PDB file of C-alpha atoms in Angstrom:
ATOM      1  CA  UNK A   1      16.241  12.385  -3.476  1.00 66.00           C
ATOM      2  CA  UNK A   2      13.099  12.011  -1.097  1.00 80.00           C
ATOM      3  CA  UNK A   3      12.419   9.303   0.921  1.00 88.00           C
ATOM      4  CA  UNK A   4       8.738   7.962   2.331  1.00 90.00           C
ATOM      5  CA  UNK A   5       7.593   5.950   4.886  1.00 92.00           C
ATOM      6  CA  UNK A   6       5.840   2.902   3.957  1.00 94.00           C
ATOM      7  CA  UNK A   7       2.481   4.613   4.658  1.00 94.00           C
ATOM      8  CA  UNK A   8       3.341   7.558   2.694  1.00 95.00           C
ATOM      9  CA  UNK A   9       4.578   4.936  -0.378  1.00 96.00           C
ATOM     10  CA  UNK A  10       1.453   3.362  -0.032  1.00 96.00           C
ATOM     11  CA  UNK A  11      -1.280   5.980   0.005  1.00 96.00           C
ATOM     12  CA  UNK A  12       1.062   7.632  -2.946  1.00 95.00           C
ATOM     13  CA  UNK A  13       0.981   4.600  -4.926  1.00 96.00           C
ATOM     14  CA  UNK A  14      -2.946   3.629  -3.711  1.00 96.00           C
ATOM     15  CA  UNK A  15      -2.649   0.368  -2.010  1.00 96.00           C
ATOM     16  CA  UNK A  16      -2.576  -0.753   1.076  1.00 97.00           C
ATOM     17  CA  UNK A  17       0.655  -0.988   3.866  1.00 96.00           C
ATOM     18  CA  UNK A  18      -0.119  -4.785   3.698  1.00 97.00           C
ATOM     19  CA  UNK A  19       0.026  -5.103   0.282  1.00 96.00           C
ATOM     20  CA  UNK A  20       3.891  -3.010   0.375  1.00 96.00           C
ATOM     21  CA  UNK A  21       4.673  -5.344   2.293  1.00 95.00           C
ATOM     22  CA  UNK A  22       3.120  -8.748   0.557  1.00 96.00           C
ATOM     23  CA  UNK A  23       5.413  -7.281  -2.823  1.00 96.00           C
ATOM     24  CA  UNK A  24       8.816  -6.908  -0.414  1.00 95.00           C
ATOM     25  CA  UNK A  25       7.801 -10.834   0.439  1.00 94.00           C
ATOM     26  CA  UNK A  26       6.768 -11.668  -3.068  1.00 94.00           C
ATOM     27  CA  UNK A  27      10.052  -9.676  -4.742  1.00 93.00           C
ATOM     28  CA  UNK A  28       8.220  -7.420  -6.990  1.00 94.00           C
ATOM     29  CA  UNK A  29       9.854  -4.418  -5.060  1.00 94.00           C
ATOM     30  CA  UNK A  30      12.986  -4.385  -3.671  1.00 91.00           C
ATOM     31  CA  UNK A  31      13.138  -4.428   0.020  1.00 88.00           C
ATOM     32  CA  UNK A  32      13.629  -0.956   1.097  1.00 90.00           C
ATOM     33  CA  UNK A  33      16.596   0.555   2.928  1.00 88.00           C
ATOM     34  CA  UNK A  34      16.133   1.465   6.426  1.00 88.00           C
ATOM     35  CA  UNK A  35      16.452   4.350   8.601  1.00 87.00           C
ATOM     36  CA  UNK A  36      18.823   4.287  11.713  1.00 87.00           C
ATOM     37  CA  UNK A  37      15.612   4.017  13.450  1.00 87.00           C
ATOM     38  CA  UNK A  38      14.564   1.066  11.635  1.00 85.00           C
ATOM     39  CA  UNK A  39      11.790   1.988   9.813  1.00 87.00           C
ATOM     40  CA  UNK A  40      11.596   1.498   6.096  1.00 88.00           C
ATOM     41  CA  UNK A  41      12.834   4.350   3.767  1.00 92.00           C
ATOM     42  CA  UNK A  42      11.012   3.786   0.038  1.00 94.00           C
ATOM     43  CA  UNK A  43      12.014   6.639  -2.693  1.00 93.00           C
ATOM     44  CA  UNK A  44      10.244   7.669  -5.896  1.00 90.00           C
ATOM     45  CA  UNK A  45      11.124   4.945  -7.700  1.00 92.00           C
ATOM     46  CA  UNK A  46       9.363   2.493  -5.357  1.00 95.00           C
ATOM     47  CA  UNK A  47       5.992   4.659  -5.825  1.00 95.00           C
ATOM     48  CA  UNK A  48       5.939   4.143  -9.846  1.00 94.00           C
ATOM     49  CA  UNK A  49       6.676   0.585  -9.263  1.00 95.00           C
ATOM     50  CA  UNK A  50       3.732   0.112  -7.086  1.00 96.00           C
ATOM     51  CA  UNK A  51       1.332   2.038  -9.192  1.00 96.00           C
ATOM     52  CA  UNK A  52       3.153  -0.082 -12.033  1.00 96.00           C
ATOM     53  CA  UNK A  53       2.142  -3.370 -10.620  1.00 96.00           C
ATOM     54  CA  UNK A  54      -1.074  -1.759  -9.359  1.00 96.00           C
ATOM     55  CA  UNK A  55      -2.430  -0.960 -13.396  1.00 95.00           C
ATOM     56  CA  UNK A  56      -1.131  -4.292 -14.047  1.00 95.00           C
ATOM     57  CA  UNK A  57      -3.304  -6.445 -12.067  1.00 94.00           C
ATOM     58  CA  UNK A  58      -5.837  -3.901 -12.750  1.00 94.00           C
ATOM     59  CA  UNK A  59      -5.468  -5.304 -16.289  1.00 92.00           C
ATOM     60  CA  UNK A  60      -5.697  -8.839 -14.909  1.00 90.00           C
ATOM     61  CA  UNK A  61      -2.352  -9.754 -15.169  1.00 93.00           C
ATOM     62  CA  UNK A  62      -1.205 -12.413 -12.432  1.00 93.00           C
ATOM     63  CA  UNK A  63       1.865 -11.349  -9.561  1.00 93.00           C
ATOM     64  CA  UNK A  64       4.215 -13.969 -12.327  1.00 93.00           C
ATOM     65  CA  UNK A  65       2.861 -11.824 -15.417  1.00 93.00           C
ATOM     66  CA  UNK A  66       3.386  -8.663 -13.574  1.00 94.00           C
ATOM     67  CA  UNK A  67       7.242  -9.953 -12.435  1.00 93.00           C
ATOM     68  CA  UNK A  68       7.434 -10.392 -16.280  1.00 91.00           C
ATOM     69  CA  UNK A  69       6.310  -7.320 -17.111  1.00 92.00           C
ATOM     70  CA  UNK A  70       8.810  -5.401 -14.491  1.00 91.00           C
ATOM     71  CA  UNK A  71      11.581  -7.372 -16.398  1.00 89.00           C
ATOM     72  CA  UNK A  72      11.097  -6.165 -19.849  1.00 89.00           C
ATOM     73  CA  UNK A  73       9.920  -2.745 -19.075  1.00 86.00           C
ATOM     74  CA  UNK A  74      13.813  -1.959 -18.243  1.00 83.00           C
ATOM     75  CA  UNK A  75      15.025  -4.472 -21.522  1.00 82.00           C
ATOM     76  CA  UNK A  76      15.966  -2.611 -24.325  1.00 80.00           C
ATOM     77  CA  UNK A  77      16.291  -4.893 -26.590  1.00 80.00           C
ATOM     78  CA  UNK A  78      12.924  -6.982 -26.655  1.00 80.00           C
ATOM     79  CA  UNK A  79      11.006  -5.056 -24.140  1.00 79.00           C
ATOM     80  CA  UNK A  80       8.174  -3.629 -26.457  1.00 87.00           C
ATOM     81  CA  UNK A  81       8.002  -6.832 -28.489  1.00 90.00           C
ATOM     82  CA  UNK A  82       7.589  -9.194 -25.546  1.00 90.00           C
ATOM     83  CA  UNK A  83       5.257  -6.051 -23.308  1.00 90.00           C
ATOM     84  CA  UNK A  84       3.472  -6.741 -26.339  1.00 92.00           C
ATOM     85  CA  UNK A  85       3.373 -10.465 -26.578  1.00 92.00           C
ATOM     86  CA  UNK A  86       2.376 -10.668 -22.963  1.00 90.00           C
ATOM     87  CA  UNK A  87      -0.623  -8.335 -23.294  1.00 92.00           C
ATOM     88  CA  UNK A  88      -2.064  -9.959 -26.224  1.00 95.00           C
ATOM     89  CA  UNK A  89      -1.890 -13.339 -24.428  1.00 93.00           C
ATOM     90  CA  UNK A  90      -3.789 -11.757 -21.780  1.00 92.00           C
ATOM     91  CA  UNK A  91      -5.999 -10.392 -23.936  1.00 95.00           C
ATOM     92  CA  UNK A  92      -6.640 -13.716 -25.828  1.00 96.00           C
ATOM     93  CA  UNK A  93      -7.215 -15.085 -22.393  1.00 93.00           C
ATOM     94  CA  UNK A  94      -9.996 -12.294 -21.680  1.00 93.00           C
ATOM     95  CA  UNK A  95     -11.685 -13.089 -24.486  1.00 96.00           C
ATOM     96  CA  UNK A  96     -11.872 -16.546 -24.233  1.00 97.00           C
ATOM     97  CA  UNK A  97     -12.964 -16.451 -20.377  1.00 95.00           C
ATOM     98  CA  UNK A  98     -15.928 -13.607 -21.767  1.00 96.00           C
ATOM     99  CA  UNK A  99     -16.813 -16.246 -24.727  1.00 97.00           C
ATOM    100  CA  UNK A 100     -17.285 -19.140 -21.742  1.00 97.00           C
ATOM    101  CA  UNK A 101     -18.809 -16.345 -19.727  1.00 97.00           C
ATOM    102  CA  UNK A 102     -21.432 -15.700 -22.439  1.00 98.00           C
ATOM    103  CA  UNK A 103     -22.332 -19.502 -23.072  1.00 97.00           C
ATOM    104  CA  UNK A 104     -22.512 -19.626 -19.007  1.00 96.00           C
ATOM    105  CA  UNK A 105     -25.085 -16.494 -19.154  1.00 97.00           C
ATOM    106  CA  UNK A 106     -27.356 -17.947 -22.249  1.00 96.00           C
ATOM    107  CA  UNK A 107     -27.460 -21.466 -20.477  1.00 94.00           C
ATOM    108  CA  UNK A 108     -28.642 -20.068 -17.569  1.00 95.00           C
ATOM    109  CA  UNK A 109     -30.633 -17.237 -18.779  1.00 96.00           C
ATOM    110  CA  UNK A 110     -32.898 -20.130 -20.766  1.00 94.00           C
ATOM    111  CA  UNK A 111     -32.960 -22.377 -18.336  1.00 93.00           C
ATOM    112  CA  UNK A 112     -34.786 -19.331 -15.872  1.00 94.00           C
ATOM    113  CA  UNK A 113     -37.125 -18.722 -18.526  1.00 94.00           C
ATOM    114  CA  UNK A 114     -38.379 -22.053 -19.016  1.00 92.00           C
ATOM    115  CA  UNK A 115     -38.438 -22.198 -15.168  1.00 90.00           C
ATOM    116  CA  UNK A 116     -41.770 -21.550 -13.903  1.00 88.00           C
ATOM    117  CA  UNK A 117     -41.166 -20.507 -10.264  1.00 88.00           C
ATOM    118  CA  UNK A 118     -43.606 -22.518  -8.717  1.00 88.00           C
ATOM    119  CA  UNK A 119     -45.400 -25.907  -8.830  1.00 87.00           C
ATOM    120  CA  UNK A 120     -43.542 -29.191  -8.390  1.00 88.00           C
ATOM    121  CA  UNK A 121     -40.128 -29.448  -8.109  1.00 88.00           C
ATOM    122  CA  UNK A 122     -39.801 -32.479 -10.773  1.00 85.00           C
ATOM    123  CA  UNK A 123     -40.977 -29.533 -13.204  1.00 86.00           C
ATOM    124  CA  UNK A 124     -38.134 -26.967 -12.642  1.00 89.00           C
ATOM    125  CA  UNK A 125     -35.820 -27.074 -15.557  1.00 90.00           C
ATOM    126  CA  UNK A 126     -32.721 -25.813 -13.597  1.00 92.00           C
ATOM    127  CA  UNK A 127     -33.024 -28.615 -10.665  1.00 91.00           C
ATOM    128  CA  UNK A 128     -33.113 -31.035 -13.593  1.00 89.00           C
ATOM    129  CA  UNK A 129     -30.453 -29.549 -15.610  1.00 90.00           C
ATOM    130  CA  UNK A 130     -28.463 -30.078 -12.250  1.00 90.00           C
ATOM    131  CA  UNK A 131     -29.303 -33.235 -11.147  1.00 90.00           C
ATOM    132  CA  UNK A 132     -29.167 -35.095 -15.003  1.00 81.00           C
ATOM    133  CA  UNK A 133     -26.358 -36.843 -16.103  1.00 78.00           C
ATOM    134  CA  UNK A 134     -23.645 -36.146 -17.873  1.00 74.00           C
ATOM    135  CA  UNK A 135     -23.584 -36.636 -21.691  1.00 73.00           C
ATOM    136  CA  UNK A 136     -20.368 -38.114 -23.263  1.00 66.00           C
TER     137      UNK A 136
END
């Protein structure tokens, strides 16, 4: 079986040494035996893990989804389902932050068209959109 250094791990896995190391701390990989000489010894396994969790966040999934993830990709019994479950909650998620996301972009796309650039600053419709009050 072959054996890495952490830098080798990481550039295998593309991340960072720091962010090996923030996993170890965070439990998402195991901590690593170590050589007589100290230094961490990572295997295979511990690159596909890191690309694993890598694709993940890629995704958008949070360290806790991720953690959830790692868990039912090795459960035989409801891994798919609940692999699954998890990514169409994050995908429900998505498109509920893109649908606020839009609403955000029309708001503010209208209110720099009606904005003339110049004159007074009592006429700028995005100061006053800013400034009015609230409506309950």
């Amino acid at each position: 079986m072959s054996s890495f250094t952490i830098g080798e791990v990481a550039r295998r896995a593309g991340v960072a040494i720091d962010t090996v190391r923030y996993y170890e701390r965070s439990h998402l990989l195991p901590e690593p035996e170590r050589r007589p000489s100290g230094y961490r010894q990572y295997v295979s396994g511990d690159v596909d893990r890191l690309r694993f969790i890598r694709r993940a966040k890629a995704l958008g999934f949070s360290l806790d989804e991720v953690k959830d993830l790692l868990a039912l990709s090795t459960d035989r019994e409801r891994g798919v389902k609940g692999v699954k479950a998890r990514a169409q909650g994050r995908l429900a998620d998505l498109e509920s932050r893109m649908a606020e996301m839009q609403r955000i972009h029309r708001g503010l796309k209208a209110l720099i068209d009606a904005c003339p650039g110049r004159g007074p600053l009592k006429t700028c419709p995005i100061l006053a959109a800013l400034t009015a009050e609230e409506r309950s």
